[in-house]
Tab-separated table of C-alpha atoms and ligand atoms in Angstrom:
chain	number	residue	atom	x	y	z
A	227	MET	CA	27.306	12.211	8.568
A	228	PHE	CA	24.843	10.521	6.895
A	229	ILE	CA	25.639	6.671	4.613
A	230	TYR	CA	22.185	6.545	3.126
A	231	MET	CA	22.332	4.355	0.433
A	232	THR	CA	25.960	3.115	0.813
A	233	LYS	CA	26.061	-0.883	1.402
A	234	LYS	CA	26.858	-1.450	5.346
A	235	ASN	CA	28.828	-4.818	5.039
A	236	GLY	CA	28.259	-7.355	8.383
A	237	PHE	CA	24.911	-5.249	8.801
A	238	CYS	CA	21.642	-7.046	9.427
A	239	VAL	CA	17.994	-5.941	9.600
A	240	GLN	CA	16.143	-8.504	12.006
A	241	ILE	CA	12.449	-7.832	11.979
A	242	LEU	CA	10.259	-9.277	15.445
A	243	ALA	CA	6.739	-9.687	13.851
A	244	GLY	CA	5.628	-13.222	15.903
A	245	GLY	CA	3.837	-11.191	18.219
A	246	LEU	CA	-0.662	-11.660	18.858
A	247	GLY	CA	-1.444	-8.789	18.638
A	248	THR	CA	-3.693	-9.489	21.402
A	249	ARG	CA	-4.629	-5.885	21.263
A	250	MET	CA	-6.016	-5.484	17.394
A	251	LYS	CA	-9.128	-8.226	17.974
A	252	SER	CA	-8.083	-9.775	15.081
A	253	GLU	CA	-8.189	-12.885	12.711
A	254	LEU	CA	-5.389	-11.255	10.823
A	255	PRO	CA	-1.734	-11.359	12.325
A	256	LYS	CA	-0.537	-6.919	13.082
A	257	VAL	CA	1.796	-6.470	10.938
A	258	LEU	CA	-0.487	-7.470	7.746
A	259	HIS	CA	-2.816	-5.018	8.694
A	260	GLU	CA	-2.956	-2.277	5.650
A	261	ALA	CA	-1.622	1.148	6.306
A	262	ALA	CA	-2.042	3.697	3.753
A	263	GLY	CA	-2.886	0.820	0.901
A	264	ILE	CA	0.602	-1.234	1.701
A	265	PRO	CA	0.463	-4.071	4.724
A	266	ILE	CA	2.481	-2.050	7.667
A	267	ILE	CA	5.032	-5.152	7.514
A	268	GLY	CA	5.564	-3.850	3.990
A	269	HIS	CA	6.602	-0.574	5.209
A	270	ILE	CA	8.973	-1.431	7.521
A	271	LEU	CA	10.453	-4.025	4.883
A	272	ARG	CA	11.253	-0.634	2.327
A	273	ALA	CA	12.186	1.403	4.927
A	274	ALA	CA	15.092	-1.031	6.224
A	275	ASP	CA	16.444	-2.108	2.683
A	276	ALA	CA	16.828	1.559	1.310
A	277	ILE	CA	19.592	1.485	4.365
A	278	LYS	CA	21.331	-1.195	2.323
A	279	PRO	CA	21.951	-4.242	4.735
A	280	GLU	CA	23.091	-7.546	4.062
A	281	ALA	CA	20.385	-9.901	4.777
A	282	ILE	CA	16.947	-9.103	6.214
A	283	GLY	CA	15.712	-11.728	8.891
A	284	VAL	CA	11.889	-11.853	9.276
A	285	ILE	CA	10.059	-14.284	12.499
A	286	VAL	CA	6.740	-14.698	12.170
A	287	GLY	CA	5.036	-16.284	14.986
A	288	HIS	CA	1.502	-15.679	15.230
A	289	LYS	CA	-0.958	-16.987	11.880
A	290	ALA	CA	3.286	-17.390	10.403
A	291	GLY	CA	1.720	-18.810	7.613
A	292	LEU	CA	-0.124	-16.218	6.146
A	293	ALA	CA	2.817	-13.615	6.890
A	294	ARG	CA	4.910	-15.774	5.286
A	295	GLN	CA	3.286	-15.120	2.820
A	296	ALA	CA	3.022	-11.832	2.381
A	297	VAL	CA	6.324	-11.446	2.955
A	298	GLU	CA	6.980	-13.644	0.098
A	299	THR	CA	4.781	-12.845	-2.744
A	300	GLY	CA	5.075	-8.241	-1.688
A	301	SER	CA	8.993	-8.221	-1.814
A	302	ALA	CA	9.257	-8.104	-4.973
A	303	LYS	CA	6.128	-5.804	-5.132
A	304	TRP	CA	8.156	-3.437	-2.714
A	305	GLY	CA	11.183	-2.844	-4.444
A	306	ILE	CA	12.908	-5.054	-1.567
A	307	THR	CA	16.594	-5.358	-2.831
A	308	ALA	CA	18.521	-7.136	0.170
A	309	PRO	CA	18.358	-11.271	0.604
A	310	VAL	CA	14.621	-12.137	2.937
A	311	GLU	CA	14.618	-15.098	5.361
A	312	ILE	CA	11.375	-15.769	6.403
A	313	PHE	CA	11.436	-18.182	9.810
A	314	LEU	CA	8.972	-19.381	12.631
A	315	GLN	CA	8.945	-18.515	15.944
A	316	GLN	CA	8.369	-21.864	18.141
A	317	GLN	CA	7.484	-20.063	21.416
A	318	LEU	CA	5.526	-17.133	21.807
A	319	THR	CA	6.884	-16.222	24.463
A	320	GLY	CA	8.450	-12.443	24.248
A	321	SER	CA	10.066	-10.239	22.149
A	322	GLY	CA	13.471	-11.469	23.654
A	323	ARG	CA	12.282	-15.056	22.888
A	324	ALA	CA	11.882	-13.589	18.831
A	325	VAL	CA	15.545	-12.428	19.061
A	326	GLN	CA	16.701	-15.582	20.806
A	327	GLU	CA	15.702	-17.626	17.899
A	328	ALA	CA	16.390	-15.257	15.594
A	329	MET	CA	20.352	-15.944	16.681
A	330	PRO	CA	21.426	-18.692	14.103
A	331	PHE	CA	20.536	-15.847	11.668
A	332	ILE	CA	22.144	-12.352	13.340
A	333	GLY	CA	24.911	-14.920	14.674
A	334	ARG	CA	26.222	-14.684	10.841
A	335	PHE	CA	26.715	-11.137	11.397
A	336	SER	CA	29.169	-8.400	12.905
A	337	GLU	CA	25.289	-5.757	13.874
A	338	VAL	CA	22.307	-5.802	14.152
A	339	LEU	CA	19.780	-3.366	13.504
A	340	ILE	CA	16.638	-4.797	15.465
A	341	LEU	CA	13.021	-3.565	14.660
A	342	CYS	CA	9.535	-4.592	15.472
A	343	GLY	CA	6.762	-5.601	12.860
A	344	ASP	CA	4.717	-2.544	13.782
A	345	THR	CA	6.487	0.709	14.182
A	346	PRO	CA	5.194	1.821	9.988
A	347	LEU	CA	6.437	5.087	10.705
A	348	LEU	CA	9.808	5.204	9.825
A	349	THR	CA	11.793	5.666	7.718
A	350	ALA	CA	15.178	5.242	5.196
A	351	PRO	CA	16.668	9.162	7.053
A	352	LEU	CA	15.419	7.810	10.719
A	353	LEU	CA	17.399	4.360	10.640
A	354	ASP	CA	19.660	5.622	8.284
A	355	GLY	CA	20.752	8.458	11.205
A	356	PHE	CA	19.875	6.224	13.917
A	357	TYR	CA	22.932	3.438	12.240
A	358	ALA	CA	25.325	6.731	12.004
A	359	ALA	CA	24.945	7.785	15.279
A	360	PHE	CA	25.467	4.449	16.367
A	361	ALA	CA	28.307	3.904	14.704
A	362	GLY	CA	30.474	7.198	15.972
A	363	SER	CA	29.584	7.256	19.526
A	364	GLY	CA	31.386	3.920	20.173
A	365	ALA	CA	28.798	1.821	22.266
A	366	ALA	CA	27.643	-1.557	22.260
A	367	ALA	CA	24.372	-1.273	21.305
A	368	ALA	CA	22.152	2.160	20.654
A	369	ILE	CA	18.439	2.321	21.338
A	370	LEU	CA	16.219	5.376	19.959
A	371	THR	CA	14.622	6.443	22.063
A	372	ALA	CA	11.287	9.311	21.757
A	373	GLN	CA	10.559	12.414	24.181
A	374	VAL	CA	6.517	11.711	24.495
A	375	PRO	CA	3.598	13.901	26.327
A	376	ASP	CA	1.967	10.245	27.154
A	377	PRO	CA	4.495	7.222	27.344
A	378	HIS	CA	2.219	4.395	28.927
A	379	GLY	CA	2.083	1.959	27.290
A	380	TYR	CA	5.839	2.078	26.352
A	381	GLY	CA	9.274	1.335	27.824
A	382	ARG	CA	10.773	3.625	30.198
A	383	ILE	CA	14.620	4.155	29.752
A	384	VAL	CA	16.753	5.766	32.343
A	385	LYS	CA	20.165	6.661	32.073
A	386	ASP	CA	22.915	7.016	34.624
A	387	ARG	CA	24.618	10.798	34.920
A	388	ASP	CA	26.585	10.360	31.930
A	389	GLY	CA	23.479	9.980	29.519
A	390	PHE	CA	23.673	6.446	28.729
A	391	ILE	CA	21.343	3.646	29.062
A	392	THR	CA	21.472	1.312	31.981
A	393	ALA	CA	17.475	-0.288	31.781
A	394	ILE	CA	14.285	0.013	30.059
A	395	VAL	CA	11.468	-0.696	32.302
A	396	GLU	CA	8.520	-1.943	30.490
A	397	GLN	CA	4.953	0.139	31.583
A	398	THR	CA	3.730	-3.224	33.548
A	399	GLU	CA	7.376	-2.614	35.645
A	400	THR	CA	7.208	0.965	36.564
A	401	ASP	CA	7.361	2.509	39.958
A	402	ALA	CA	6.059	5.874	40.456
A	403	GLU	CA	9.865	7.573	39.601
A	404	THR	CA	9.763	5.751	36.845
A	405	ALA	CA	6.064	5.974	35.800
A	406	ARG	CA	6.919	9.550	34.940
A	407	ILE	CA	9.911	9.231	32.582
A	408	THR	CA	9.154	10.659	28.849
A	409	GLU	CA	11.629	8.853	27.766
A	410	ILE	CA	10.424	5.802	26.061
A	411	ASN	CA	11.766	2.545	24.161
A	412	SER	CA	10.723	3.236	20.461
A	413	GLY	CA	11.477	-0.653	19.653
A	414	MET	CA	14.285	0.112	17.448
A	415	TYR	CA	17.707	-1.137	18.780
A	416	ILE	CA	21.168	-1.931	17.262
A	417	PHE	CA	23.546	-4.253	18.892
A	418	ARG	CA	26.913	-5.194	17.948
A	419	THR	CA	26.503	-9.042	17.983
A	420	GLU	CA	29.272	-10.576	19.608
A	421	ALA	CA	27.383	-8.474	22.807
A	422	LEU	CA	24.088	-9.118	22.446
A	423	LYS	CA	25.463	-13.236	22.175
A	424	THR	CA	26.366	-12.602	25.911
A	425	VAL	CA	22.995	-11.671	27.354
A	426	ILE	CA	20.369	-13.075	25.084
A	427	ASN	CA	19.733	-16.478	26.809
A	428	ARG	CA	20.319	-14.765	30.134
A	429	LEU	CA	17.049	-13.698	29.896
A	430	GLU	CA	13.927	-14.195	32.757
A	431	PRO	CA	11.286	-14.271	31.853
A	432	ASN	CA	8.990	-11.093	33.312
A	433	GLY	CA	5.549	-9.015	33.375
A	434	PRO	CA	2.154	-10.608	34.381
A	435	LYS	CA	2.646	-12.987	31.581
A	436	ARG	CA	6.111	-14.305	31.900
A	437	GLU	CA	7.844	-13.467	28.701
A	438	PHE	CA	11.198	-12.973	27.696
A	439	TYR	CA	11.687	-9.366	27.098
A	440	LEU	CA	14.244	-7.916	24.512
A	441	THR	CA	14.539	-4.916	26.565
A	442	ASP	CA	15.968	-6.915	29.275
A	443	ALA	CA	18.644	-7.444	27.047
A	444	VAL	CA	20.137	-3.634	27.799
A	445	ARG	CA	20.118	-3.773	31.601
A	446	LEU	CA	22.588	-7.039	30.992
A	447	LEU	CA	24.674	-5.824	29.040
A	448	ALA	CA	25.081	-2.397	30.979
A	449	GLY	CA	25.181	-4.469	34.199
A	450	ALA	CA	28.182	-6.100	32.304
A	451	GLY	CA	29.663	-2.442	32.111
A	452	LEU	CA	28.481	-2.077	28.325
A	453	LYS	CA	28.363	1.073	26.573
A	454	ILE	CA	24.438	1.482	25.358
A	455	ALA	CA	23.935	4.863	23.523
A	456	ALA	CA	20.113	6.454	23.455
A	457	VAL	CA	19.231	8.243	19.896
A	458	PRO	CA	17.038	10.502	20.432
A	459	ALA	CA	14.208	10.509	17.134
A	460	PRO	CA	13.690	13.902	15.491
A	461	ASP	CA	10.062	13.702	16.162
A	462	ARG	CA	7.902	11.020	17.904
A	463	GLU	CA	5.808	10.947	14.821
A	464	PHE	CA	8.630	8.161	13.458
A	465	ILE	CA	7.985	5.681	16.094
A	466	LEU	CA	4.872	5.533	16.359
A	467	GLY	CA	3.522	1.557	17.591
A	468	VAL	CA	0.452	-0.411	16.549
A	469	ASN	CA	-0.846	-1.687	19.269
A	470	SER	CA	-4.886	-1.584	18.210
A	471	ARG	CA	-7.535	-0.312	15.917
A	472	LEU	CA	-7.473	3.353	16.644
A	473	GLN	CA	-3.256	3.070	16.723
A	474	LEU	CA	-3.650	1.711	13.684
A	475	ALA	CA	-6.343	4.585	11.850
A	476	GLU	CA	-3.679	7.123	13.777
A	477	ALA	CA	-0.677	5.993	11.854
A	478	GLU	CA	-2.971	5.513	8.725
A	479	GLN	CA	-4.171	9.289	8.876
A	480	LEU	CA	-0.191	10.351	9.637
A	481	LEU	CA	1.708	8.366	6.347
A	482	ARG	CA	-1.222	9.823	3.760
A	483	ALA	CA	-1.003	13.131	5.329
A	484	ARG	CA	3.422	12.923	5.014
A	485	LYS	CA	1.770	11.545	1.363
A	486	LEU	CA	0.442	14.181	0.300
A	487	ARG	CA	3.258	16.779	1.242
A	488	GLU	CA	5.110	14.615	-0.504
A	489	LEU	CA	3.454	15.277	-3.809
A	490	MET	CA	2.333	18.727	-3.428
A	491	ALA	CA	6.337	19.448	-2.997
A	492	ASP	CA	6.523	17.745	-5.820
A	493	GLY	CA	4.833	20.432	-7.753
A	494	VAL	CA	0.566	18.548	-7.181
A	495	THR	CA	-2.208	20.675	-6.453
A	496	VAL	CA	-4.472	18.769	-3.764
A	497	LYS	CA	-8.038	20.803	-3.420
A	498	ASN	CA	-8.438	19.412	0.259
A	499	PRO	CA	-6.084	16.832	1.827
A	500	ALA	CA	-8.468	15.410	4.735
A	501	ALA	CA	-10.696	14.428	1.506
A	502	THR	CA	-8.395	12.814	-1.115
A	503	TYR	CA	-6.568	9.659	-0.040
A	504	ILE	CA	-2.725	8.252	-2.309
A	505	ASP	CA	-1.557	4.771	-1.408
A	506	GLU	CA	2.117	4.973	-0.812
A	507	GLY	CA	3.343	3.473	-3.993
A	508	VAL	CA	1.882	6.126	-6.207
A	509	SER	CA	3.140	9.124	-8.523
A	510	ILE	CA	1.871	12.176	-9.754
A	511	GLY	CA	3.398	13.916	-12.550
A	512	ARG	CA	3.350	17.277	-11.432
A	513	ASP	CA	0.530	20.708	-12.201
A	514	SER	CA	-1.711	17.205	-11.983
A	515	VAL	CA	-4.989	18.687	-9.432
A	516	VAL	CA	-6.634	15.798	-7.533
A	517	PHE	CA	-10.040	16.728	-6.490
A	518	PRO	CA	-11.247	16.135	-2.933
A	519	GLY	CA	-13.185	11.997	-2.293
A	520	THR	CA	-10.238	11.245	-4.811
A	521	HIS	CA	-9.064	7.687	-3.795
A	522	ILE	CA	-5.958	6.608	-5.927
A	523	CYS	CA	-4.645	3.520	-4.488
A	524	GLY	CA	-1.892	0.670	-5.454
A	525	GLY	CA	0.822	1.511	-7.895
A	526	THR	CA	-0.887	4.011	-10.120
A	527	VAL	CA	1.316	6.161	-12.209
A	528	ILE	CA	-0.196	8.669	-13.026
A	529	GLY	CA	1.497	11.979	-15.598
A	530	LYS	CA	1.611	15.323	-15.824
A	531	ASN	CA	-0.880	18.222	-16.398
A	532	CYS	CA	-3.919	15.090	-15.306
A	533	MET	CA	-7.257	16.867	-13.381
A	534	ILE	CA	-8.726	14.338	-11.105
A	535	GLY	CA	-11.550	13.959	-8.952
A	536	PRO	CA	-14.248	14.997	-7.310
A	537	ASN	CA	-14.973	11.246	-6.115
A	538	CYS	CA	-13.170	8.869	-8.145
A	539	HIS	CA	-11.486	5.312	-7.454
A	540	ILE	CA	-7.629	4.842	-8.888
A	541	THR	CA	-6.147	1.554	-8.628
A	542	ASP	CA	-3.033	0.393	-10.068
A	543	CYS	CA	-3.326	2.168	-12.751
A	544	GLU	CA	-0.991	4.313	-15.907
A	545	LEU	CA	-2.228	7.722	-16.667
A	546	ALA	CA	-0.680	9.926	-19.668
A	547	ASP	CA	0.024	13.034	-19.190
A	548	GLY	CA	-3.325	15.399	-19.851
A	549	VAL	CA	-5.458	13.049	-18.827
A	550	GLU	CA	-9.091	14.237	-16.973
A	551	ILE	CA	-11.044	11.430	-14.654
A	552	LYS	CA	-14.608	13.187	-14.119
A	553	PHE	CA	-17.087	13.232	-11.277
A	554	SER	CA	-17.217	9.753	-9.480
A	555	SER	CA	-15.577	7.404	-11.848
A	556	VAL	CA	-13.610	3.886	-11.054
A	557	LEU	CA	-11.152	2.673	-12.783
A	558	LEU	CA	-8.961	-0.255	-12.094
A	559	GLU	CA	-5.566	-2.181	-13.877
A	560	SER	CA	-6.273	-0.014	-16.825
A	561	ARG	CA	-3.580	2.532	-18.954
A	562	ILE	CA	-4.981	5.328	-20.074
A	563	GLY	CA	-3.839	7.445	-22.663
A	564	GLN	CA	-2.964	10.743	-23.188
A	565	GLY	CA	-5.242	13.227	-23.604
A	566	CYS	CA	-8.012	10.339	-22.424
A	567	SER	CA	-11.463	12.034	-21.139
A	568	ILE	CA	-13.135	9.680	-18.307
A	569	GLY	CA	-16.223	10.320	-17.186
A	570	PRO	CA	-18.792	11.304	-15.075
A	571	PHE	CA	-19.491	7.989	-13.416
A	572	SER	CA	-17.385	6.220	-15.990
A	573	HIS	CA	-16.230	2.771	-14.914
A	574	ILE	CA	-13.377	0.979	-16.834
A	575	ARG	CA	-12.254	-2.376	-15.680
A	576	PRO	CA	-9.801	-4.458	-15.684
A	577	GLY	CA	-6.803	-4.793	-18.365
A	578	CYS	CA	-8.290	-1.655	-21.204
A	579	GLU	CA	-6.137	-0.060	-22.737
A	580	LEU	CA	-6.660	3.749	-24.064
A	581	ALA	CA	-5.532	5.282	-27.074
A	582	GLN	CA	-4.702	9.500	-26.918
A	583	ASN	CA	-7.627	11.364	-26.940
A	584	ALA	CA	-9.755	8.647	-26.077
A	585	HIS	CA	-13.262	9.612	-24.489
A	586	VAL	CA	-15.463	7.398	-22.410
A	587	GLY	CA	-18.137	8.936	-21.021
A	588	ASN	CA	-21.422	8.955	-18.359
A	589	PHE	CA	-22.443	5.326	-17.589
A	590	SER	CA	-20.153	3.627	-20.003
A	591	GLU	CA	-18.574	0.494	-18.687
A	592	LEU	CA	-15.309	-0.573	-20.088
A	593	LYS	CA	-14.214	-3.947	-19.625
A	594	LYS	CA	-10.927	-5.623	-21.716
A	595	ALA	CA	-11.178	-2.982	-23.928
A	596	LYS	CA	-9.002	-1.497	-26.094
A	597	ILE	CA	-10.285	1.931	-27.952
A	598	GLY	CA	-7.828	3.115	-30.470
A	599	ALA	CA	-7.022	7.097	-30.823
A	600	GLY	CA	-9.965	9.770	-30.204
A	601	SER	CA	-12.385	6.998	-30.041
A	602	LYS	CA	-15.612	8.172	-27.993
A	603	VAL	CA	-17.564	5.855	-26.457
A	604	ASN	CA	-19.942	8.696	-24.890
A	605	HIS	CA	-23.297	7.353	-23.298
A	606	LEU	CA	-24.887	4.244	-20.987
A	607	SER	CA	-22.550	1.318	-23.079
A	608	TYR	CA	-20.927	-1.620	-21.795
A	609	ILE	CA	-18.194	-2.525	-24.167
A	610	GLY	CA	-16.413	-5.629	-23.097
A	611	ASP	CA	-13.750	-7.769	-24.145
A	612	ALA	CA	-13.389	-5.718	-27.778
A	613	GLU	CA	-10.912	-3.954	-29.921
A	614	ILE	CA	-11.970	-0.938	-31.181
A	615	GLY	CA	-9.535	0.988	-33.567
A	616	SER	CA	-8.953	4.636	-33.862
A	617	GLY	CA	-11.845	7.337	-34.964
A	618	VAL	CA	-14.915	4.794	-34.056
A	619	ASN	CA	-18.101	6.657	-32.559
A	620	ILE	CA	-19.539	4.260	-30.252
A	621	GLY	CA	-23.759	5.477	-30.169
A	622	ALA	CA	-25.324	5.521	-26.939
A	623	GLY	CA	-26.492	2.457	-25.807
A	624	THR	CA	-24.255	-0.063	-26.761
A	625	ILE	CA	-23.744	-2.803	-25.882
A	626	THR	CA	-21.034	-5.836	-26.434
A	627	CYS	CA	-22.680	-8.711	-26.065
A	628	ASN	CA	-19.669	-10.853	-25.008
A	629	TYR	CA	-21.085	-13.201	-23.320
A	630	ASP	CA	-22.995	-16.765	-24.188
A	631	GLY	CA	-23.314	-18.318	-20.884
A	632	VAL	CA	-20.226	-20.400	-21.994
A	633	GLY	CA	-17.407	-18.622	-22.935
A	634	LYS	CA	-16.569	-14.644	-23.978
A	635	HIS	CA	-16.122	-13.726	-27.050
A	636	LYS	CA	-14.647	-10.853	-28.784
A	637	THR	CA	-15.322	-8.054	-30.937
A	638	VAL	CA	-13.576	-5.813	-33.148
A	639	LEU	CA	-14.775	-2.639	-34.766
A	640	GLY	CA	-11.636	-1.463	-37.639
A	641	ASP	CA	-11.037	2.584	-37.597
A	642	ARG	CA	-13.932	4.736	-38.712
A	643	VAL	CA	-16.541	2.807	-37.484
A	644	PHE	CA	-19.810	4.285	-36.848
A	645	VAL	CA	-21.863	2.411	-34.548
A	646	GLY	CA	-26.061	3.746	-34.303
A	647	SER	CA	-27.716	4.272	-31.102
A	648	ASN	CA	-28.651	0.895	-29.174
A	649	THR	CA	-26.973	-1.437	-31.012
A	650	ASN	CA	-26.484	-4.958	-29.577
A	651	LEU	CA	-22.942	-6.554	-31.211
A	652	VAL	CA	-23.542	-9.802	-30.545
A	653	ALA	CA	-19.563	-11.518	-30.508
A	654	PRO	CA	-17.976	-13.100	-31.967
A	655	VAL	CA	-18.022	-10.835	-34.550
A	656	THR	CA	-15.818	-8.520	-36.760
A	657	VAL	CA	-16.789	-5.025	-38.382
A	658	ALA	CA	-14.528	-3.743	-41.092
A	659	GLU	CA	-12.625	-0.281	-41.156
A	660	GLY	CA	-15.347	2.767	-41.960
A	661	ALA	CA	-18.468	0.731	-42.044
A	662	HIS	CA	-21.400	1.889	-40.508
A	663	ILE	CA	-23.971	0.091	-38.415
A	664	ALA	CA	-28.002	1.567	-37.785
A	665	ALA	CA	-29.434	3.039	-34.348
A	666	GLY	CA	-31.319	-0.343	-32.970
A	667	SER	CA	-29.312	-3.345	-35.169
A	668	THR	CA	-28.178	-6.580	-33.329
A	669	ILE	CA	-25.122	-7.265	-35.268
A	670	THR	CA	-24.506	-10.491	-34.725
A	671	ASP	CA	-22.101	-11.211	-38.816
A	672	ASP	CA	-19.335	-9.432	-39.972
A	673	VAL	CA	-19.278	-6.547	-41.782
A	674	PRO	CA	-17.629	-5.589	-44.205
A	675	ALA	CA	-15.098	-2.318	-45.055
A	676	GLU	CA	-17.452	1.042	-46.111
A	677	ALA	CA	-20.615	-1.232	-45.647
A	678	LEU	CA	-24.453	-0.441	-43.861
A	679	ALA	CA	-24.781	-2.888	-41.075
A	680	ILE	CA	-29.162	-2.954	-40.760
A	681	ALA	CA	-30.636	-5.515	-38.657
A	682	ARG	CA	-33.659	-4.909	-37.284
A	683	ALA	CA	-37.773	-5.040	-38.585
A	684	ARG	CA	-38.615	-2.292	-40.659
A	685	GLN	CA	-41.425	-0.289	-39.299
A	686	VAL	CA	-44.547	-0.455	-39.985
A	687	VAL	CA	-47.192	2.002	-39.378
A	688	LYS	CA	-51.267	0.582	-38.474
A	689	GLU	CA	-53.250	4.116	-39.232
A	690	GLY	CA	-56.530	4.457	-37.348
A	691	ARG	CA	-55.536	1.647	-35.214
A	692	TYR	CA	-56.356	3.257	-31.829
A	693	LYS	CA	-59.025	6.305	-33.456
A	694	LYS	CA	-61.764	7.444	-31.109
A	695	ARG	CA	-65.003	6.037	-31.762
A	696	PRO	CA	-67.006	8.094	-31.675
B	274	UD1	C1	7.441	-2.773	22.919
B	274	UD1	C2	8.436	-2.841	24.014
B	274	UD1	C3	8.450	-1.766	24.939
B	274	UD1	C4	8.481	-1.057	23.082
B	274	UD1	C5	7.677	-0.513	22.761
B	274	UD1	C6	8.113	0.118	21.722
B	274	UD1	C7	9.124	-5.612	24.702
B	274	UD1	C8	9.293	-5.724	26.098
B	274	UD1	N1	8.382	-4.370	25.066
B	274	UD1	O1	6.343	-3.028	23.611
B	274	UD1	O2	9.389	-1.105	25.631
B	274	UD1	O3	7.893	0.916	24.029
B	274	UD1	O4	8.097	-2.203	21.704
B	274	UD1	O5	6.894	0.182	20.544
B	274	UD1	O6	9.867	-5.295	23.678
B	274	UD1	N2	7.666	-10.082	19.409
B	274	UD1	C9	6.940	-11.471	18.399
B	274	UD1	N3	7.218	-12.240	19.111
B	274	UD1	C10	6.955	-12.690	20.718
B	274	UD1	C11	6.277	-11.176	20.731
B	274	UD1	C12	6.325	-10.369	20.141
B	274	UD1	O7	8.434	-11.026	16.853
B	274	UD1	O8	6.632	-13.463	21.121
B	274	UD1	C13	7.617	-8.851	18.083
B	274	UD1	C14	5.922	-8.588	18.075
B	274	UD1	O9	5.397	-8.885	16.637
B	274	UD1	C15	6.040	-6.765	17.796
B	274	UD1	C16	7.381	-6.939	18.874
B	274	UD1	O10	8.094	-8.555	19.127
B	274	UD1	O11	5.902	-6.556	16.485
B	274	UD1	C17	6.815	-6.089	19.753
B	274	UD1	O12	5.558	-6.331	20.760
B	274	UD1	P1	4.411	-6.241	21.215
B	274	UD1	O13	3.792	-6.940	21.876
B	274	UD1	O14	4.175	-4.927	20.303
B	274	UD1	O15	5.178	-4.914	22.302
B	274	UD1	P2	5.044	-4.291	23.560
B	274	UD1	O16	4.265	-3.968	24.186
B	274	UD1	O17	4.649	-2.818	22.521
B	275	CA	CA1	3.684	-2.414	19.933
C-alpha cells in the first residue's frame, strides 16, 4: 500500500512557517529553533522531501529574512532534492491567510500536502501513509488526526455519522461539548487543489485575534457537500506541535530517543541513553560503544568498533573504524584515521587529519594539524598549523609557535622525527626526517635529516653558592 519513494506527479508540499511564534518568547523565528541538532524547519523539509513531491513551497513571514536564509543554506545540507520555493507572507493574519497567499504556488499542482512549520516529529513513513490513505479514500481532502489525553490548545475534529469530518473547532471556539472531543487536528492536511480553490478566499476572520483560520476551510468544504477523510496517526508522538519552550524540550527528547533507538537497532551500544546526545544527522557503525555524557553532533560519521566517551563532545568529524576517544575530549571538524586513540582531555580543533594509529593524549591541543601514521602527541602539547610525518614522537610540553602576532606559520616535521620534551618549534620551520631535537630546545632554524639539534643555554653549575655559612 505504501507508495513511499515514488515520485508523485502533480503533488506538492506547502509548509506554513510565517507565524509569529509568540509563545516561544524569542528573537528567533520559531521554525529556526533547533531540536536534535537540526532546526525544526529542517526536520519538516527532510520528511516532506523523502515522499517525493514535485516541489516544496515554504511561506515565511515573521523574521522572514532569517527564515529564508536558513532554508536556502540548509536545503543542501539536509539533502533536499525537490525544488524549494520560498515566498513571503505579506499579512501575518493566520494559517488561512498564509494558504491564501501561497495559492499562486499551490494552484500549479493538483494535490497539496499542507504542513505546519512547527511539528518536527513527523516522519516520511507517516506522511506517505497519510497520502496513501487520502488517495484511497476518494475524498476531496484528508486531515491527519490524533487521539490525545489532553486536547487543550488543539483544533477538535467534528465528524458526521459516516466518520467524515464536518468541522474543526479551534480551542477558542469550543463549547462544553466540543471541548471534550479528544480527536484533534495535527495541522497536516491534504487537499485536492481544485476543491481548496473554491473555499480558500471565503474564510472570515475568526477567534480573539480576528485571524483567518485554515481550519475554517474544512467547514466550508463539508458545507459544499465534499467529503473530508480523517486519517488517524499511528501514534500521537508524530504530531506534537512546538508552540512553547516546554514543547520544544519535549520534542527534543522524543527525537533524541528515536535516534538512539535507531542506532541501537543498527548494532551500536549506548551505555545510558538518558545521558547521551546524538544529533539526527550522525551515523555510527556496528559494535561501536558510546559512554554517557557524550554529545555527537552535526554530520559526524563514526566507523565500526569505536569507543566514545564518557563525556566527549564531537561535532562534524569523520572517525574511521576502531577509534578510541577517551574521557572528556573535544573534537571539531576533523578526520581521524583507523585505530587512532585520543584523550583523555584532548582538544582536536577544526582542520585536523590524523592518519591511522596516531595517538593524542592528555591535555594536548591540535589545530589544522596533519599527523602521520603511528605518530604520538601524548602529553601537554599545542600543535597548530603543522604537518607531521609518520612514526614521529612529540615529547611532553612541545609547542608549535605558529603565530608571530601578525600571521600564522607552518611547522613541518618529517617521518621518524623525535622531538624532546618541552621544545618550542618557532614557525615557519622544517625538521627533516629522522632528525632529533634535544629536550628544552627552541628551534628557530630548519634541521636537516638525521641531525641532532640542541638549542638551549648550556647548564652552568656554581659550586657551593648556597652553602650554609657556619
Ligand atoms: C494549529 C491549528 C490547530 C491544530 C494545531 C496543530 C489553525 C487555525 N489551527 O493551531 O487546529 O490543532 O495547529 O499543531 O491552523 N502560520 C503562518 N502564518 C500565520 C499564522 C500561522 O504561516 O499568519 C503558521 C505557523 O508558522 C505555524 C502554523 O501556521 O506553523 C500553525 O500556526 P499556529 O499558530 O502554531 O497554530 P496553532 O494554534 O498551533
Ligand atoms: Ca502550532
